[in-house]
Amino acid sequence: RPVQAGPAAEGVDRPDAAAAELVRARYLVFKDGGKIWGHGIGRKVALTFDDGPHYQTTPRLLYHLEDYGVKATFFVNSNRFSAGSAMGSKNREVVRETHRRGHLLGNHTHSHPTLPQLTAEEQTRQISLTDQAIEGFTGAPSLLFRPPYGAITPHATALLQKRGSTVFMWNIGSDDTTYFNVAKVLSSVMKKLTFFGGGIVLMHDTQFWTTEAVPPVRSAIRIEGCKQLAAGEEPYEVVGLDYFW
């Protein structure tokens, strides 16, 4: 299952009309959703990954997700898979494979800036470049956006509203940019999941420890869900972001 880059990675996908229409319908679910944090829909858990793709770590994550039958959302930075470099070519193939396996692609800006530090024109460019890049792979506008560092501006908000995009924040941070090992990432996720009772988990697919934390996180969620079910309670369920819209 490893993802390998090949000659096709330099091109842009052109899905046929029927496939493009199916993908478009899937993304249109997220049209005009405003801003969503992940609270208040019961014990549903969505896994989301920021800052990728990375050809050394994301393929391993895709393997884990497929092994557990989980569909996730990847908020990507399009500068990581721009044409013209060997790394860009490898990362483009990873994006293509992520889409092929049924995961959602969301806009995380072109180069991960802090939006409030940019001019209005620069903010528009950051969002537009990644919208265009995602549509090149999927054949449909993404309509999912997450601002870097969670920092957004009135200009970006107005632009996203005009495009019909939904801003997805999170309520369960994995702290995987603070703790650089699997055990601490697992502990952080499960503590916050217990506190909130469900929600949107933020992780980063550019880090090896995060990639390897996903199997124990998924197992822990399943074990807790079994305990809840045995107690006659609603169990945890790993779902897609459409449950939160």
Coordinates of C-alpha atoms in Angstrom, one line a residue:
R1 CA 0.0 0.0 0.0
P2 CA 2.9 2.5 0.1
V3 CA 2.4 5.5 -2.2
Q4 CA 5.0 6.0 -4.8
A5 CA 5.4 9.0 -7.0
G6 CA 5.4 8.5 -10.7
P7 CA 5.4 10.4 -14.0
A8 CA 1.7 11.1 -13.7
A9 CA 2.3 13.1 -10.5
E10 CA 3.3 16.2 -12.6
G11 CA -0.1 16.4 -14.3
V12 CA -3.5 17.5 -13.1
D13 CA -6.3 15.0 -12.7
R14 CA -9.2 15.3 -15.1
P15 CA -12.0 13.1 -13.8
D16 CA -14.7 12.1 -16.1
A17 CA -18.1 13.8 -15.9
A18 CA -19.8 11.1 -13.9
A19 CA -17.1 10.8 -11.3
A20 CA -16.7 14.6 -11.0
E21 CA -20.4 14.9 -10.4
L22 CA -20.3 12.4 -7.6
V23 CA -17.3 14.1 -6.0
R24 CA -19.0 17.5 -6.4
A25 CA -22.1 16.3 -4.6
R26 CA -20.0 15.1 -1.7
Y27 CA -18.3 18.4 -1.3
L28 CA -21.4 20.5 -1.8
V29 CA -22.7 19.0 1.5
F30 CA -20.4 21.6 3.2
K31 CA -21.7 24.6 1.3
D32 CA -22.5 27.7 3.4
G33 CA -21.9 26.1 6.8
G34 CA -20.4 29.2 8.6
K35 CA -17.9 28.2 11.3
I36 CA -18.0 24.8 13.1
W37 CA -16.0 23.9 16.2
G38 CA -17.1 20.3 16.9
H39 CA -19.3 20.6 20.0
G40 CA -22.7 19.4 20.7
I41 CA -23.5 16.4 18.4
G42 CA -23.0 13.6 20.9
R43 CA -20.2 11.1 20.9
K44 CA -19.2 11.5 17.3
V45 CA -15.4 11.9 16.6
A46 CA -13.9 13.2 13.3
L47 CA -10.2 12.9 12.6
T48 CA -8.6 15.8 10.8
F49 CA -5.0 16.4 9.7
D50 CA -3.3 19.7 8.9
D51 CA -0.1 21.0 7.2
G52 CA 0.4 18.1 4.7
P53 CA 1.0 16.3 2.5
H54 CA 4.4 14.8 3.2
Y55 CA 5.5 11.9 1.1
Q56 CA 7.4 10.4 4.0
T57 CA 4.6 10.4 6.6
T58 CA 1.2 10.8 5.0
P59 CA 1.4 7.4 3.1
R60 CA 1.9 5.6 6.4
L61 CA -1.1 7.4 7.8
L62 CA -3.2 6.4 4.8
Y63 CA -2.3 2.8 5.5
H64 CA -3.4 3.1 9.1
L65 CA -6.7 4.8 8.2
E66 CA -7.5 2.1 5.6
D67 CA -6.6 -0.6 8.1
Y68 CA -9.2 0.7 10.5
G69 CA -11.8 1.6 7.9
V70 CA -11.6 5.3 8.8
K71 CA -12.2 8.3 6.5
A72 CA -10.5 11.5 7.5
T73 CA -10.2 15.1 6.3
F74 CA -6.8 16.5 5.2
F75 CA -6.4 20.3 5.4
V76 CA -3.5 20.8 2.9
N77 CA -1.0 23.5 2.1
S78 CA -0.7 23.7 -1.7
N79 CA 2.9 25.0 -1.7
R80 CA 3.8 21.5 -0.5
F81 CA 2.7 19.9 -3.8
S82 CA 3.4 22.7 -6.3
A83 CA 4.9 21.6 -9.6
G84 CA 8.6 22.1 -10.3
S85 CA 10.4 20.2 -7.6
A86 CA 11.1 16.6 -6.8
M87 CA 9.4 16.9 -3.4
G88 CA 6.4 18.6 -5.0
S89 CA 6.0 15.8 -7.4
K90 CA 6.1 13.2 -4.6
N91 CA 3.6 15.1 -2.5
R92 CA 1.3 15.6 -5.5
E93 CA 1.0 11.8 -5.8
V94 CA 0.2 11.6 -2.1
V95 CA -2.6 14.1 -2.5
R96 CA -3.9 12.1 -5.5
E97 CA -3.8 8.9 -3.5
T98 CA -5.5 10.6 -0.5
H99 CA -8.4 11.6 -2.7
R100 CA -8.5 8.3 -4.5
R101 CA -9.0 6.5 -1.1
G102 CA -12.0 8.6 -0.3
H103 CA -10.7 11.1 2.2
L104 CA -11.7 14.7 2.0
L105 CA -9.3 17.5 1.0
G106 CA -9.7 20.9 2.7
N107 CA -8.0 24.3 2.2
H108 CA -5.3 25.2 4.8
T109 CA -4.0 28.1 2.7
H110 CA -1.0 28.0 0.3
S111 CA 1.9 28.4 2.6
H112 CA 0.5 28.4 6.2
P113 CA 0.8 32.1 7.1
T114 CA -0.9 33.8 9.9
L115 CA -3.8 35.5 8.0
P116 CA -4.1 38.6 10.3
Q117 CA -0.5 39.5 9.4
L118 CA -1.3 39.6 5.6
T119 CA -2.9 42.2 3.4
A120 CA -6.4 41.5 2.0
E121 CA -4.8 40.7 -1.4
E122 CA -2.4 38.3 0.1
Q123 CA -5.1 36.5 2.0
T124 CA -7.1 36.2 -1.1
R125 CA -4.1 34.7 -3.0
Q126 CA -3.4 32.2 -0.2
I127 CA -7.0 30.9 -0.2
S128 CA -7.5 31.0 -4.0
L129 CA -4.3 29.1 -4.8
T130 CA -5.2 26.1 -2.7
D131 CA -8.9 26.2 -3.8
Q132 CA -7.6 25.9 -7.4
A133 CA -5.1 23.2 -6.5
I134 CA -7.7 21.0 -4.7
E135 CA -10.2 21.4 -7.5
G136 CA -7.4 20.2 -9.9
F137 CA -7.4 16.8 -8.1
T138 CA -11.1 16.5 -7.2
G139 CA -12.9 18.2 -10.0
A140 CA -14.9 20.1 -7.4
P141 CA -14.5 23.1 -5.1
S142 CA -13.4 21.9 -1.7
L143 CA -15.7 24.2 0.4
L144 CA -13.8 23.2 3.6
F145 CA -11.4 25.6 5.1
R146 CA -9.3 25.8 8.2
P147 CA -7.2 28.9 9.0
P148 CA -3.6 28.3 10.1
Y149 CA -3.3 28.6 13.9
G150 CA -7.1 29.1 14.0
A151 CA -6.5 32.8 13.2
I152 CA -9.0 34.3 10.7
T153 CA -9.8 37.9 9.6
P154 CA -13.0 39.7 8.5
H155 CA -11.7 39.8 5.0
A156 CA -11.0 36.1 4.9
T157 CA -14.4 35.4 6.5
A158 CA -16.2 37.5 3.9
L159 CA -14.3 35.8 1.0
L160 CA -15.1 32.3 2.3
Q161 CA -18.8 33.2 2.8
K162 CA -18.9 34.5 -0.8
R163 CA -17.4 31.2 -2.0
G164 CA -19.8 29.2 0.2
S165 CA -17.0 27.6 2.2
T166 CA -17.4 26.2 5.7
V167 CA -14.7 27.0 8.3
F168 CA -13.8 24.0 10.4
M169 CA -12.1 24.6 13.6
W170 CA -11.6 22.0 16.3
N171 CA -12.3 21.3 20.0
I172 CA -9.9 18.4 20.5
G173 CA -6.3 19.3 20.0
S174 CA -3.8 16.4 20.0
D175 CA -0.9 18.6 21.2
D176 CA 1.3 16.8 18.7
T177 CA 3.3 19.9 18.0
T178 CA 4.1 20.1 21.8
Y179 CA 4.6 16.4 22.7
F180 CA 6.8 14.5 20.3
N181 CA 5.9 10.9 21.2
V182 CA 2.9 8.6 20.7
A183 CA 2.0 8.0 24.4
K184 CA 1.6 11.7 25.1
V185 CA -0.4 12.4 22.0
L186 CA -2.7 9.5 22.8
S187 CA -3.1 10.8 26.4
S188 CA -3.9 14.3 25.2
V189 CA -6.6 13.2 22.7
M190 CA -8.3 10.8 25.1
K191 CA -8.4 13.3 28.0
K192 CA -10.0 16.0 25.8
L193 CA -12.4 13.5 24.2
T194 CA -13.5 12.4 27.7
F195 CA -14.0 16.1 28.7
F196 CA -15.9 17.1 25.6
G197 CA -17.7 13.8 24.9
G198 CA -17.0 14.0 21.2
G199 CA -15.8 16.4 18.5
I200 CA -13.2 17.3 15.9
V201 CA -9.7 16.1 16.5
L202 CA -6.8 18.1 15.1
M203 CA -3.6 16.3 14.3
H204 CA -0.7 16.8 11.8
D205 CA 0.2 14.3 9.1
T206 CA 3.8 15.7 8.7
Q207 CA 5.1 14.1 11.9
F208 CA 6.1 10.5 12.4
W209 CA 4.9 10.4 16.0
T210 CA 1.4 11.6 15.0
T211 CA 1.2 9.0 12.2
E212 CA 2.0 6.2 14.7
A213 CA -0.4 7.6 17.3
V214 CA -3.4 7.1 15.1
P215 CA -3.7 3.3 15.7
P216 CA -3.6 3.5 19.5
V217 CA -6.0 6.5 19.4
R218 CA -8.4 4.6 17.2
S219 CA -8.1 1.5 19.5
A220 CA -8.7 3.6 22.6
I221 CA -11.8 5.2 21.1
R222 CA -13.1 1.7 20.2
I223 CA -12.5 0.3 23.7
E224 CA -14.2 3.3 25.3
G225 CA -17.1 2.9 22.9
C226 CA -17.5 -0.7 23.9
K227 CA -17.6 0.2 27.6
Q228 CA -20.2 2.9 26.9
L229 CA -22.3 0.5 24.9
A230 CA -22.1 -2.1 27.7
A231 CA -23.3 0.5 30.1
G232 CA -26.3 1.3 27.9
E233 CA -24.9 4.6 26.8
E234 CA -24.2 6.1 23.4
P235 CA -20.8 4.9 22.2
Y236 CA -18.1 6.9 20.5
E237 CA -18.2 6.6 16.7
V238 CA -15.6 7.8 14.3
V239 CA -17.3 9.7 11.5
G240 CA -16.7 12.2 8.7
L241 CA -16.9 15.9 9.0
D242 CA -20.3 15.9 7.4
Y243 CA -21.8 14.8 10.7
F244 CA -20.8 18.1 12.2
W245 CA -22.2 20.3 9.5

